[in-house]
């Protein structure tokens, strides 16, 4: 089997297929949004923070650009006075999807001379972004999309045009404050632009590349500062544990095996490597069909993939850019099978969330007042978000609040005493306990 001899696709045809692949991935994402996957994990907490503050979450200074890119539609709406929760939920989901559109559009532009490279972005999107079904609000999701157009512009084998330089400077500025794991992508970009500066033939080109290098290294220094001095000292240990936990997620392995073995097969003309690139992801995908859902903890650990797997994908794209890789029909079918399989698995694996959501909303309809999870098979998804979900799933009329299974643990608000998103409720809970400091008043 020699894929190098297969019929090559034209540039316009490749780009059309790329749009279709992005639509498939986005369709899977929005099917999840139709059942509120953006509220899984901390997502419902982010939603209520924005509604309560009428501003951005401001989780960490190292992530402010990611927060802006993913939260601006919802912030804009609440500041304009929109109070319809359904509209606000849609805008929350659109905001999370917006960086994906931005990454895809700028990547299409950056790869217009080598359109086949766009499929590395799409494989990354399907195997790494969709892996975080429980973490779709995560700032690392923005890093996973913005890093690709920066790489594509950086590996162009010619001087950049003025428009490309402006776009690259903007993307590198955004990259400075996305997520702490930018220490890895920033290092790669710093080395890349240092090399381009060294090869530059004109002073203008050399200065431009060294400026890009400085912006990339700035992201490294910012990330390093917040790694050494995190907002929560426990985050460092949790992140290291998450690297191990992420090994249990099937999607990254599917993408990783495909990229590594397909690249190996192409450069060494090895049919065994080509076979492994197809068979290993297929076996993992089939075995994954038998699990009802990827556990939230493993999904949450996928934030570490920006440090571990993303650089490998970027290395593969860099190697492909140096070769005469031609995108053929066999390559197209292979990538189509992978992207479609990952998208279908994403839909399959939020089934457990759908079951939880259905049961939770049924309790809110039938119960009144404070509800203990123990009376309903310890219903729980994230450990501390039951009270918050009771508000966002109340449709504006809070008749019941399901408290957390362990109220002595982390509690972002006192569900028995406090009211959330009060401005957005048509019926507020009138059954809350009086706070201890207000008794007798």
PDB file of N, CA and C in Angstrom, residues 139-221:
ATOM      1  N   UNK A 139     -10.449  27.205  30.049  1.00  0.00           N
ATOM      2  CA  UNK A 139      -9.617  28.156  29.314  1.00  0.00           C
ATOM      3  C   UNK A 139      -8.607  27.446  28.411  1.00  0.00           C
ATOM      4  N   UNK A 140      -8.230  26.232  28.774  1.00  0.00           N
ATOM      5  CA  UNK A 140      -7.279  25.485  27.941  1.00  0.00           C
ATOM      6  C   UNK A 140      -7.876  25.160  26.569  1.00  0.00           C
ATOM      7  N   UNK A 141      -9.221  25.126  26.487  1.00  0.00           N
ATOM      8  CA  UNK A 141      -9.873  24.883  25.202  1.00  0.00           C
ATOM      9  C   UNK A 141      -9.510  25.978  24.192  1.00  0.00           C
ATOM     10  N   UNK A 142      -9.377  27.194  24.669  1.00  0.00           N
ATOM     11  CA  UNK A 142      -9.015  28.303  23.794  1.00  0.00           C
ATOM     12  C   UNK A 142      -7.563  28.144  23.331  1.00  0.00           C
ATOM     13  N   UNK A 143      -6.700  27.744  24.248  1.00  0.00           N
ATOM     14  CA  UNK A 143      -5.299  27.499  23.880  1.00  0.00           C
ATOM     15  C   UNK A 143      -5.187  26.427  22.809  1.00  0.00           C
ATOM     16  N   UNK A 144      -6.003  25.376  22.909  1.00  0.00           N
ATOM     17  CA  UNK A 144      -5.963  24.283  21.942  1.00  0.00           C
ATOM     18  C   UNK A 144      -6.322  24.738  20.532  1.00  0.00           C
ATOM     19  N   UNK A 145      -7.083  25.822  20.418  1.00  0.00           N
ATOM     20  CA  UNK A 145      -7.483  26.298  19.092  1.00  0.00           C
ATOM     21  C   UNK A 145      -6.596  27.437  18.586  1.00  0.00           C
ATOM     22  N   UNK A 146      -6.190  28.332  19.464  1.00  0.00           N
ATOM     23  CA  UNK A 146      -5.411  29.498  19.043  1.00  0.00           C
ATOM     24  C   UNK A 146      -3.975  29.112  18.692  1.00  0.00           C
ATOM     25  N   UNK A 147      -3.444  28.061  19.303  1.00  0.00           N
ATOM     26  CA  UNK A 147      -2.058  27.667  19.036  1.00  0.00           C
ATOM     27  C   UNK A 147      -1.841  27.270  17.581  1.00  0.00           C
ATOM     28  N   UNK A 148      -2.879  26.704  16.934  1.00  0.00           N
ATOM     29  CA  UNK A 148      -2.689  26.164  15.584  1.00  0.00           C
ATOM     30  C   UNK A 148      -2.432  27.231  14.523  1.00  0.00           C
ATOM     31  N   UNK A 149      -3.231  28.297  14.413  1.00  0.00           N
ATOM     32  CA  UNK A 149      -2.906  29.299  13.393  1.00  0.00           C
ATOM     33  C   UNK A 149      -1.553  29.968  13.629  1.00  0.00           C
ATOM     34  N   UNK A 150      -1.132  30.086  14.891  1.00  0.00           N
ATOM     35  CA  UNK A 150       0.206  30.631  15.162  1.00  0.00           C
ATOM     36  C   UNK A 150       1.264  29.711  14.568  1.00  0.00           C
ATOM     37  N   UNK A 151       1.088  28.409  14.797  1.00  0.00           N
ATOM     38  CA  UNK A 151       2.043  27.450  14.241  1.00  0.00           C
ATOM     39  C   UNK A 151       2.039  27.496  12.716  1.00  0.00           C
ATOM     40  N   UNK A 152       0.849  27.510  12.121  1.00  0.00           N
ATOM     41  CA  UNK A 152       0.757  27.493  10.663  1.00  0.00           C
ATOM     42  C   UNK A 152       1.441  28.710  10.038  1.00  0.00           C
ATOM     43  N   UNK A 153       1.267  29.874  10.646  1.00  0.00           N
ATOM     44  CA  UNK A 153       1.938  31.066  10.129  1.00  0.00           C
ATOM     45  C   UNK A 153       3.444  30.977  10.351  1.00  0.00           C
ATOM     46  N   UNK A 154       3.830  30.360  11.466  1.00  0.00           N
ATOM     47  CA  UNK A 154       5.247  30.254  11.785  1.00  0.00           C
ATOM     48  C   UNK A 154       6.009  29.293  10.887  1.00  0.00           C
ATOM     49  N   UNK A 155       5.335  28.315  10.305  1.00  0.00           N
ATOM     50  CA  UNK A 155       6.037  27.326   9.481  1.00  0.00           C
ATOM     51  C   UNK A 155       5.911  27.608   7.986  1.00  0.00           C
ATOM     52  N   UNK A 156       5.338  28.777   7.639  1.00  0.00           N
ATOM     53  CA  UNK A 156       5.325  29.165   6.233  1.00  0.00           C
ATOM     54  C   UNK A 156       6.757  29.312   5.737  1.00  0.00           C
ATOM     55  N   UNK A 157       7.035  28.760   4.597  1.00  0.00           N
ATOM     56  CA  UNK A 157       8.420  28.739   4.093  1.00  0.00           C
ATOM     57  C   UNK A 157       8.689  29.933   3.178  1.00  0.00           C
ATOM     58  N   UNK A 158       8.324  31.107   3.664  1.00  0.00           N
ATOM     59  CA  UNK A 158       8.557  32.366   2.961  1.00  0.00           C
ATOM     60  C   UNK A 158       8.350  33.500   3.956  1.00  0.00           C
ATOM     61  N   UNK A 159       8.804  34.705   3.640  1.00  0.00           N
ATOM     62  CA  UNK A 159       8.530  35.846   4.518  1.00  0.00           C
ATOM     63  C   UNK A 159       7.025  36.114   4.608  1.00  0.00           C
ATOM     64  N   UNK A 160       6.576  36.576   5.733  1.00  0.00           N
ATOM     65  CA  UNK A 160       5.156  36.846   5.945  1.00  0.00           C
ATOM     66  C   UNK A 160       4.776  38.188   5.334  1.00  0.00           C
ATOM     67  N   UNK A 161       3.550  38.245   4.833  1.00  0.00           N
ATOM     68  CA  UNK A 161       3.028  39.511   4.318  1.00  0.00           C
ATOM     69  C   UNK A 161       2.668  40.423   5.488  1.00  0.00           C
ATOM     70  N   UNK A 162       2.355  41.673   5.181  1.00  0.00           N
ATOM     71  CA  UNK A 162       1.989  42.609   6.238  1.00  0.00           C
ATOM     72  C   UNK A 162       0.754  42.161   7.005  1.00  0.00           C
ATOM     73  N   UNK A 163      -0.273  41.676   6.297  1.00  0.00           N
ATOM     74  CA  UNK A 163      -1.504  41.209   6.944  1.00  0.00           C
ATOM     75  C   UNK A 163      -1.207  39.993   7.818  1.00  0.00           C
ATOM     76  N   UNK A 164      -0.374  39.091   7.322  1.00  0.00           N
ATOM     77  CA  UNK A 164      -0.010  37.897   8.098  1.00  0.00           C
ATOM     78  C   UNK A 164       0.755  38.282   9.357  1.00  0.00           C
ATOM     79  N   UNK A 165       1.617  39.280   9.264  1.00  0.00           N
ATOM     80  CA  UNK A 165       2.359  39.728  10.439  1.00  0.00           C
ATOM     81  C   UNK A 165       1.428  40.330  11.487  1.00  0.00           C
ATOM     82  N   UNK A 166       0.467  41.138  11.043  1.00  0.00           N
ATOM     83  CA  UNK A 166      -0.488  41.725  11.983  1.00  0.00           C
ATOM     84  C   UNK A 166      -1.332  40.649  12.658  1.00  0.00           C
ATOM     85  N   UNK A 167      -1.790  39.678  11.874  1.00  0.00           N
ATOM     86  CA  UNK A 167      -2.584  38.588  12.421  1.00  0.00           C
ATOM     87  C   UNK A 167      -1.760  37.783  13.420  1.00  0.00           C
ATOM     88  N   UNK A 168      -0.525  37.491  13.059  1.00  0.00           N
ATOM     89  CA  UNK A 168       0.339  36.710  13.942  1.00  0.00           C
ATOM     90  C   UNK A 168       0.617  37.451  15.244  1.00  0.00           C
ATOM     91  N   UNK A 169       0.884  38.758  15.150  1.00  0.00           N
ATOM     92  CA  UNK A 169       1.126  39.541  16.367  1.00  0.00           C
ATOM     93  C   UNK A 169      -0.095  39.524  17.281  1.00  0.00           C
ATOM     94  N   UNK A 170      -1.298  39.639  16.692  1.00  0.00           N
ATOM     95  CA  UNK A 170      -2.531  39.597  17.481  1.00  0.00           C
ATOM     96  C   UNK A 170      -2.711  38.243  18.146  1.00  0.00           C
ATOM     97  N   UNK A 171      -2.492  37.168  17.394  1.00  0.00           N
ATOM     98  CA  UNK A 171      -2.649  35.823  17.952  1.00  0.00           C
ATOM     99  C   UNK A 171      -1.635  35.553  19.057  1.00  0.00           C
ATOM    100  N   UNK A 172      -0.405  36.009  18.877  1.00  0.00           N
ATOM    101  CA  UNK A 172       0.619  35.819  19.912  1.00  0.00           C
ATOM    102  C   UNK A 172       0.295  36.643  21.159  1.00  0.00           C
ATOM    103  N   UNK A 173      -0.279  37.824  20.966  1.00  0.00           N
ATOM    104  CA  UNK A 173      -0.716  38.622  22.107  1.00  0.00           C
ATOM    105  C   UNK A 173      -1.813  37.892  22.880  1.00  0.00           C
ATOM    106  N   UNK A 174      -2.785  37.339  22.150  1.00  0.00           N
ATOM    107  CA  UNK A 174      -3.850  36.558  22.795  1.00  0.00           C
ATOM    108  C   UNK A 174      -3.257  35.360  23.531  1.00  0.00           C
ATOM    109  N   UNK A 175      -2.295  34.702  22.903  1.00  0.00           N
ATOM    110  CA  UNK A 175      -1.671  33.502  23.465  1.00  0.00           C
ATOM    111  C   UNK A 175      -0.961  33.776  24.791  1.00  0.00           C
ATOM    112  N   UNK A 176      -0.608  35.019  25.052  1.00  0.00           N
ATOM    113  CA  UNK A 176       0.149  35.364  26.255  1.00  0.00           C
ATOM    114  C   UNK A 176      -0.600  35.022  27.531  1.00  0.00           C
ATOM    115  N   UNK A 177      -1.919  35.116  27.513  1.00  0.00           N
ATOM    116  CA  UNK A 177      -2.713  34.900  28.732  1.00  0.00           C
ATOM    117  C   UNK A 177      -3.917  34.009  28.433  1.00  0.00           C
ATOM    118  N   UNK A 178      -3.627  32.766  28.075  1.00  0.00           N
ATOM    119  CA  UNK A 178      -4.692  31.801  27.821  1.00  0.00           C
ATOM    120  C   UNK A 178      -4.777  30.748  28.914  1.00  0.00           C
ATOM    121  N   UNK A 179      -3.651  30.119  29.204  1.00  0.00           N
ATOM    122  CA  UNK A 179      -3.635  29.043  30.196  1.00  0.00           C
ATOM    123  C   UNK A 179      -2.178  28.779  30.561  1.00  0.00           C
ATOM    124  N   UNK A 180      -1.961  28.254  31.763  1.00  0.00           N
ATOM    125  CA  UNK A 180      -0.591  28.084  32.238  1.00  0.00           C
ATOM    126  C   UNK A 180       0.243  27.142  31.370  1.00  0.00           C
ATOM    127  N   UNK A 181      -0.398  26.202  30.691  1.00  0.00           N
ATOM    128  CA  UNK A 181       0.352  25.265  29.849  1.00  0.00           C
ATOM    129  C   UNK A 181       0.864  25.926  28.572  1.00  0.00           C
ATOM    130  N   UNK A 182       0.600  27.222  28.402  1.00  0.00           N
ATOM    131  CA  UNK A 182       1.210  27.961  27.297  1.00  0.00           C
ATOM    132  C   UNK A 182       2.727  27.977  27.431  1.00  0.00           C
ATOM    133  N   UNK A 183       3.226  27.523  28.569  1.00  0.00           N
ATOM    134  CA  UNK A 183       4.671  27.414  28.729  1.00  0.00           C
ATOM    135  C   UNK A 183       5.259  26.464  27.691  1.00  0.00           C
ATOM    136  N   UNK A 184       4.487  25.449  27.272  1.00  0.00           N
ATOM    137  CA  UNK A 184       4.961  24.496  26.266  1.00  0.00           C
ATOM    138  C   UNK A 184       4.843  25.073  24.860  1.00  0.00           C
ATOM    139  N   UNK A 185       3.651  25.531  24.490  1.00  0.00           N
ATOM    140  CA  UNK A 185       3.465  26.086  23.146  1.00  0.00           C
ATOM    141  C   UNK A 185       4.286  27.357  22.969  1.00  0.00           C
ATOM    142  N   UNK A 186       4.404  28.163  24.034  1.00  0.00           N
ATOM    143  CA  UNK A 186       5.203  29.380  23.947  1.00  0.00           C
ATOM    144  C   UNK A 186       6.672  29.082  23.690  1.00  0.00           C
ATOM    145  N   UNK A 187       7.179  28.024  24.315  1.00  0.00           N
ATOM    146  CA  UNK A 187       8.568  27.626  24.076  1.00  0.00           C
ATOM    147  C   UNK A 187       8.772  27.198  22.630  1.00  0.00           C
ATOM    148  N   UNK A 188       7.818  26.408  22.117  1.00  0.00           N
ATOM    149  CA  UNK A 188       7.898  25.976  20.716  1.00  0.00           C
ATOM    150  C   UNK A 188       7.892  27.187  19.781  1.00  0.00           C
ATOM    151  N   UNK A 189       6.986  28.126  20.027  1.00  0.00           N
ATOM    152  CA  UNK A 189       6.900  29.305  19.172  1.00  0.00           C
ATOM    153  C   UNK A 189       8.147  30.174  19.288  1.00  0.00           C
ATOM    154  N   UNK A 190       8.673  30.302  20.505  1.00  0.00           N
ATOM    155  CA  UNK A 190       9.878  31.095  20.697  1.00  0.00           C
ATOM    156  C   UNK A 190      11.041  30.553  19.882  1.00  0.00           C
ATOM    157  N   UNK A 191      11.234  29.241  19.920  1.00  0.00           N
ATOM    158  CA  UNK A 191      12.305  28.611  19.143  1.00  0.00           C
ATOM    159  C   UNK A 191      12.053  28.752  17.640  1.00  0.00           C
ATOM    160  N   UNK A 192      10.792  28.601  17.254  1.00  0.00           N
ATOM    161  CA  UNK A 192      10.438  28.687  15.833  1.00  0.00           C
ATOM    162  C   UNK A 192      10.752  30.068  15.271  1.00  0.00           C
ATOM    163  N   UNK A 193      10.358  31.125  15.991  1.00  0.00           N
ATOM    164  CA  UNK A 193      10.575  32.467  15.467  1.00  0.00           C
ATOM    165  C   UNK A 193      12.022  32.921  15.624  1.00  0.00           C
ATOM    166  N   UNK A 194      12.733  32.366  16.604  1.00  0.00           N
ATOM    167  CA  UNK A 194      14.168  32.624  16.687  1.00  0.00           C
ATOM    168  C   UNK A 194      14.871  32.055  15.457  1.00  0.00           C
ATOM    169  N   UNK A 195      14.448  30.856  15.050  1.00  0.00           N
ATOM    170  CA  UNK A 195      15.027  30.224  13.860  1.00  0.00           C
ATOM    171  C   UNK A 195      14.693  31.013  12.603  1.00  0.00           C
ATOM    172  N   UNK A 196      13.439  31.472  12.510  1.00  0.00           N
ATOM    173  CA  UNK A 196      13.042  32.288  11.353  1.00  0.00           C
ATOM    174  C   UNK A 196      13.832  33.592  11.322  1.00  0.00           C
ATOM    175  N   UNK A 197      14.055  34.180  12.499  1.00  0.00           N
ATOM    176  CA  UNK A 197      14.840  35.413  12.558  1.00  0.00           C
ATOM    177  C   UNK A 197      16.276  35.191  12.122  1.00  0.00           C
ATOM    178  N   UNK A 198      16.830  34.052  12.485  1.00  0.00           N
ATOM    179  CA  UNK A 198      18.198  33.720  12.110  1.00  0.00           C
ATOM    180  C   UNK A 198      18.324  33.527  10.596  1.00  0.00           C
ATOM    181  N   UNK A 199      17.269  32.968   9.967  1.00  0.00           N
ATOM    182  CA  UNK A 199      17.287  32.725   8.529  1.00  0.00           C
ATOM    183  C   UNK A 199      16.881  33.945   7.712  1.00  0.00           C
ATOM    184  N   UNK A 200      16.313  34.961   8.376  1.00  0.00           N
ATOM    185  CA  UNK A 200      15.768  36.118   7.655  1.00  0.00           C
ATOM    186  C   UNK A 200      16.818  36.778   6.777  1.00  0.00           C
ATOM    187  N   UNK A 201      16.389  37.235   5.609  1.00  0.00           N
ATOM    188  CA  UNK A 201      17.313  37.846   4.644  1.00  0.00           C
ATOM    189  C   UNK A 201      17.281  39.371   4.679  1.00  0.00           C
ATOM    190  N   UNK A 202      16.272  39.934   5.302  1.00  0.00           N
ATOM    191  CA  UNK A 202      16.186  41.396   5.375  1.00  0.00           C
ATOM    192  C   UNK A 202      16.080  41.831   6.829  1.00  0.00           C
ATOM    193  N   UNK A 203      16.593  43.028   7.167  1.00  0.00           N
ATOM    194  CA  UNK A 203      16.500  43.523   8.550  1.00  0.00           C
ATOM    195  C   UNK A 203      15.049  43.618   9.033  1.00  0.00           C
ATOM    196  N   UNK A 204      14.135  44.037   8.137  1.00  0.00           N
ATOM    197  CA  UNK A 204      12.722  44.158   8.519  1.00  0.00           C
ATOM    198  C   UNK A 204      12.142  42.809   8.910  1.00  0.00           C
ATOM    199  N   UNK A 205      12.438  41.797   8.118  1.00  0.00           N
ATOM    200  CA  UNK A 205      11.941  40.457   8.422  1.00  0.00           C
ATOM    201  C   UNK A 205      12.545  39.929   9.712  1.00  0.00           C
ATOM    202  N   UNK A 206      13.840  40.211   9.910  1.00  0.00           N
ATOM    203  CA  UNK A 206      14.531  39.731  11.111  1.00  0.00           C
ATOM    204  C   UNK A 206      13.947  40.369  12.370  1.00  0.00           C
ATOM    205  N   UNK A 207      13.728  41.680  12.319  1.00  0.00           N
ATOM    206  CA  UNK A 207      13.150  42.387  13.470  1.00  0.00           C
ATOM    207  C   UNK A 207      11.755  41.855  13.781  1.00  0.00           C
ATOM    208  N   UNK A 208      10.960  41.632  12.730  1.00  0.00           N
ATOM    209  CA  UNK A 208       9.613  41.114  12.938  1.00  0.00           C
ATOM    210  C   UNK A 208       9.607  39.761  13.624  1.00  0.00           C
ATOM    211  N   UNK A 209      10.472  38.869  13.186  1.00  0.00           N
ATOM    212  CA  UNK A 209      10.517  37.539  13.793  1.00  0.00           C
ATOM    213  C   UNK A 209      11.025  37.574  15.232  1.00  0.00           C
ATOM    214  N   UNK A 210      11.949  38.459  15.520  1.00  0.00           N
ATOM    215  CA  UNK A 210      12.427  38.565  16.899  1.00  0.00           C
ATOM    216  C   UNK A 210      11.365  39.188  17.803  1.00  0.00           C
ATOM    217  N   UNK A 211      10.529  40.066  17.219  1.00  0.00           N
ATOM    218  CA  UNK A 211       9.387  40.586  17.982  1.00  0.00           C
ATOM    219  C   UNK A 211       8.410  39.465  18.292  1.00  0.00           C
ATOM    220  N   UNK A 212       8.129  38.598  17.308  1.00  0.00           N
ATOM    221  CA  UNK A 212       7.248  37.456  17.537  1.00  0.00           C
ATOM    222  C   UNK A 212       7.846  36.523  18.592  1.00  0.00           C
ATOM    223  N   UNK A 213       9.165  36.353  18.523  1.00  0.00           N
ATOM    224  CA  UNK A 213       9.836  35.517  19.520  1.00  0.00           C
ATOM    225  C   UNK A 213       9.645  36.107  20.924  1.00  0.00           C
ATOM    226  N   UNK A 214       9.753  37.427  21.031  1.00  0.00           N
ATOM    227  CA  UNK A 214       9.589  38.072  22.335  1.00  0.00           C
ATOM    228  C   UNK A 214       8.171  37.880  22.872  1.00  0.00           C
ATOM    229  N   UNK A 215       7.167  37.989  21.992  1.00  0.00           N
ATOM    230  CA  UNK A 215       5.784  37.768  22.424  1.00  0.00           C
ATOM    231  C   UNK A 215       5.575  36.328  22.876  1.00  0.00           C
ATOM    232  N   UNK A 216       6.185  35.376  22.153  1.00  0.00           N
ATOM    233  CA  UNK A 216       6.060  33.968  22.532  1.00  0.00           C
ATOM    234  C   UNK A 216       6.722  33.716  23.881  1.00  0.00           C
ATOM    235  N   UNK A 217       7.903  34.293  24.093  1.00  0.00           N
ATOM    236  CA  UNK A 217       8.610  34.091  25.364  1.00  0.00           C
ATOM    237  C   UNK A 217       7.888  34.793  26.516  1.00  0.00           C
ATOM    238  N   UNK A 218       7.188  35.875  26.205  1.00  0.00           N
ATOM    239  CA  UNK A 218       6.394  36.537  27.254  1.00  0.00           C
ATOM    240  C   UNK A 218       5.333  35.599  27.793  1.00  0.00           C
ATOM    241  N   UNK A 219       4.724  34.813  26.899  1.00  0.00           N
ATOM    242  CA  UNK A 219       3.720  33.840  27.353  1.00  0.00           C
ATOM    243  C   UNK A 219       4.359  32.776  28.236  1.00  0.00           C
ATOM    244  N   UNK A 220       5.618  32.427  27.946  1.00  0.00           N
ATOM    245  CA  UNK A 220       6.333  31.446  28.766  1.00  0.00           C
ATOM    246  C   UNK A 220       6.569  32.005  30.164  1.00  0.00           C
ATOM    247  N   UNK A 221       7.025  33.247  30.242  1.00  0.00           N
ATOM    248  CA  UNK A 221       7.311  33.853  31.549  1.00  0.00           C
ATOM    249  C   UNK A 221       6.034  34.042  32.369  1.00  0.00           C
TER     250      UNK A 221
END
